[in-house]
């Protein structure tokens, strides 16, 4: 046991910096007040008022996402249906790439 020695271990520290979007002078890429739903509606139905539209995911019998249905919020009338392929093409020619839909519940 003569070859065993004990030494003090220095405490571990880590630094935390603010996210770059919180830094003064950083400009956000998105338009303030326009969420992803409003941006999607502006691309999909340029003449529609986002406050009067409902956007819902469209699933098949197996629970797989088929696309998106846009309806009139007051009458319930279907304004448009978009398949996954149409959604992919919708974002190809503009800066709104990567439309993401999440199934909740």
GROMACS .gro file of C-alpha atoms in nm:
model
  105
    1UNK     CA    1   0.000   0.000   0.000
    2UNK     CA    2   0.298   0.229   0.009
    3UNK     CA    3   0.254   0.304  -0.364
    4UNK     CA    4  -0.101   0.442  -0.324
    5UNK     CA    5  -0.137   0.819  -0.295
    6UNK     CA    6  -0.438   1.044  -0.259
    7UNK     CA    7  -0.462   1.375  -0.443
    8UNK     CA    8  -0.725   1.645  -0.438
    9UNK     CA    9  -0.961   1.660  -0.738
   10UNK     CA   10  -1.037   2.006  -0.876
   11UNK     CA   11  -1.409   2.097  -0.893
   12UNK     CA   12  -1.573   2.082  -1.233
   13UNK     CA   13  -1.724   2.402  -1.376
   14UNK     CA   14  -1.901   2.485  -1.697
   15UNK     CA   15  -1.982   2.814  -1.860
   16UNK     CA   16  -2.322   2.901  -2.001
   17UNK     CA   17  -2.369   3.167  -2.265
   18UNK     CA   18  -2.692   3.325  -2.385
   19UNK     CA   19  -2.835   3.194  -2.710
   20UNK     CA   20  -2.734   3.398  -3.014
   21UNK     CA   21  -3.094   3.502  -3.083
   22UNK     CA   22  -3.105   3.667  -2.740
   23UNK     CA   23  -2.803   3.884  -2.815
   24UNK     CA   24  -2.859   4.254  -2.878
   25UNK     CA   25  -2.867   4.342  -3.245
   26UNK     CA   26  -2.964   3.994  -3.365
   27UNK     CA   27  -3.245   4.004  -3.618
   28UNK     CA   28  -3.485   3.712  -3.629
   29UNK     CA   29  -3.547   3.556  -3.968
   30UNK     CA   30  -3.917   3.506  -3.910
   31UNK     CA   31  -4.163   3.789  -3.927
   32UNK     CA   32  -4.278   3.892  -3.582
   33UNK     CA   33  -4.638   3.798  -3.515
   34UNK     CA   34  -4.653   3.544  -3.801
   35UNK     CA   35  -4.645   3.189  -3.678
   36UNK     CA   36  -4.581   2.885  -3.896
   37UNK     CA   37  -4.956   2.829  -3.948
   38UNK     CA   38  -5.001   3.181  -4.087
   39UNK     CA   39  -4.694   3.145  -4.311
   40UNK     CA   40  -4.825   2.811  -4.440
   41UNK     CA   41  -5.165   2.964  -4.520
   42UNK     CA   42  -5.002   3.259  -4.695
   43UNK     CA   43  -4.817   3.012  -4.920
   44UNK     CA   44  -5.100   2.765  -4.970
   45UNK     CA   45  -5.394   3.005  -5.007
   46UNK     CA   46  -5.257   3.354  -5.078
   47UNK     CA   47  -5.598   3.525  -5.073
   48UNK     CA   48  -5.729   3.361  -4.756
   49UNK     CA   49  -5.750   3.534  -4.418
   50UNK     CA   50  -5.557   3.315  -4.169
   51UNK     CA   51  -5.787   3.419  -3.884
   52UNK     CA   52  -6.082   3.263  -4.068
   53UNK     CA   53  -5.913   2.933  -4.161
   54UNK     CA   54  -5.869   2.607  -3.974
   55UNK     CA   55  -5.582   2.373  -4.057
   56UNK     CA   56  -5.611   2.005  -3.967
   57UNK     CA   57  -5.397   1.701  -4.037
   58UNK     CA   58  -5.557   1.433  -4.254
   59UNK     CA   59  -5.489   1.072  -4.147
   60UNK     CA   60  -5.581   0.746  -4.318
   61UNK     CA   61  -5.745   0.449  -4.143
   62UNK     CA   62  -5.404   0.315  -4.032
   63UNK     CA   63  -5.316   0.646  -3.865
   64UNK     CA   64  -5.063   0.753  -4.128
   65UNK     CA   65  -5.050   1.120  -4.221
   66UNK     CA   66  -5.191   1.173  -4.572
   67UNK     CA   67  -5.180   1.551  -4.583
   68UNK     CA   68  -5.350   1.865  -4.457
   69UNK     CA   69  -5.704   1.996  -4.492
   70UNK     CA   70  -5.780   2.370  -4.475
   71UNK     CA   71  -6.139   2.461  -4.389
   72UNK     CA   72  -6.337   2.781  -4.341
   73UNK     CA   73  -6.359   2.839  -3.967
   74UNK     CA   74  -6.715   2.968  -3.973
   75UNK     CA   75  -6.887   2.741  -4.226
   76UNK     CA   76  -6.666   2.432  -4.208
   77UNK     CA   77  -6.640   2.423  -4.588
   78UNK     CA   78  -6.323   2.261  -4.722
   79UNK     CA   79  -6.110   2.528  -4.889
   80UNK     CA   80  -5.820   2.303  -4.990
   81UNK     CA   81  -5.660   1.962  -4.942
   82UNK     CA   82  -5.286   1.913  -4.966
   83UNK     CA   83  -5.114   1.576  -4.997
   84UNK     CA   84  -4.767   1.523  -4.853
   85UNK     CA   85  -4.621   1.556  -5.202
   86UNK     CA   86  -4.799   1.888  -5.258
   87UNK     CA   87  -4.673   2.015  -4.921
   88UNK     CA   88  -4.318   1.921  -5.017
   89UNK     CA   89  -4.349   2.106  -5.350
   90UNK     CA   90  -4.505   2.406  -5.178
   91UNK     CA   91  -4.185   2.474  -4.989
   92UNK     CA   92  -3.939   2.405  -5.272
   93UNK     CA   93  -3.930   2.749  -5.433
   94UNK     CA   94  -3.929   2.976  -5.130
   95UNK     CA   95  -3.771   3.023  -4.789
   96UNK     CA   96  -4.045   2.825  -4.612
   97UNK     CA   97  -3.870   2.491  -4.650
   98UNK     CA   98  -3.922   2.215  -4.398
   99UNK     CA   99  -4.290   2.248  -4.315
  100UNK     CA  100  -4.326   2.031  -4.008
  101UNK     CA  101  -4.642   1.870  -3.882
  102UNK     CA  102  -4.665   1.703  -3.545
  103UNK     CA  103  -4.933   1.461  -3.436
  104UNK     CA  104  -5.042   1.537  -3.082
  105UNK     CA  105  -5.254   1.335  -2.844
   0.00000   0.00000   0.00000
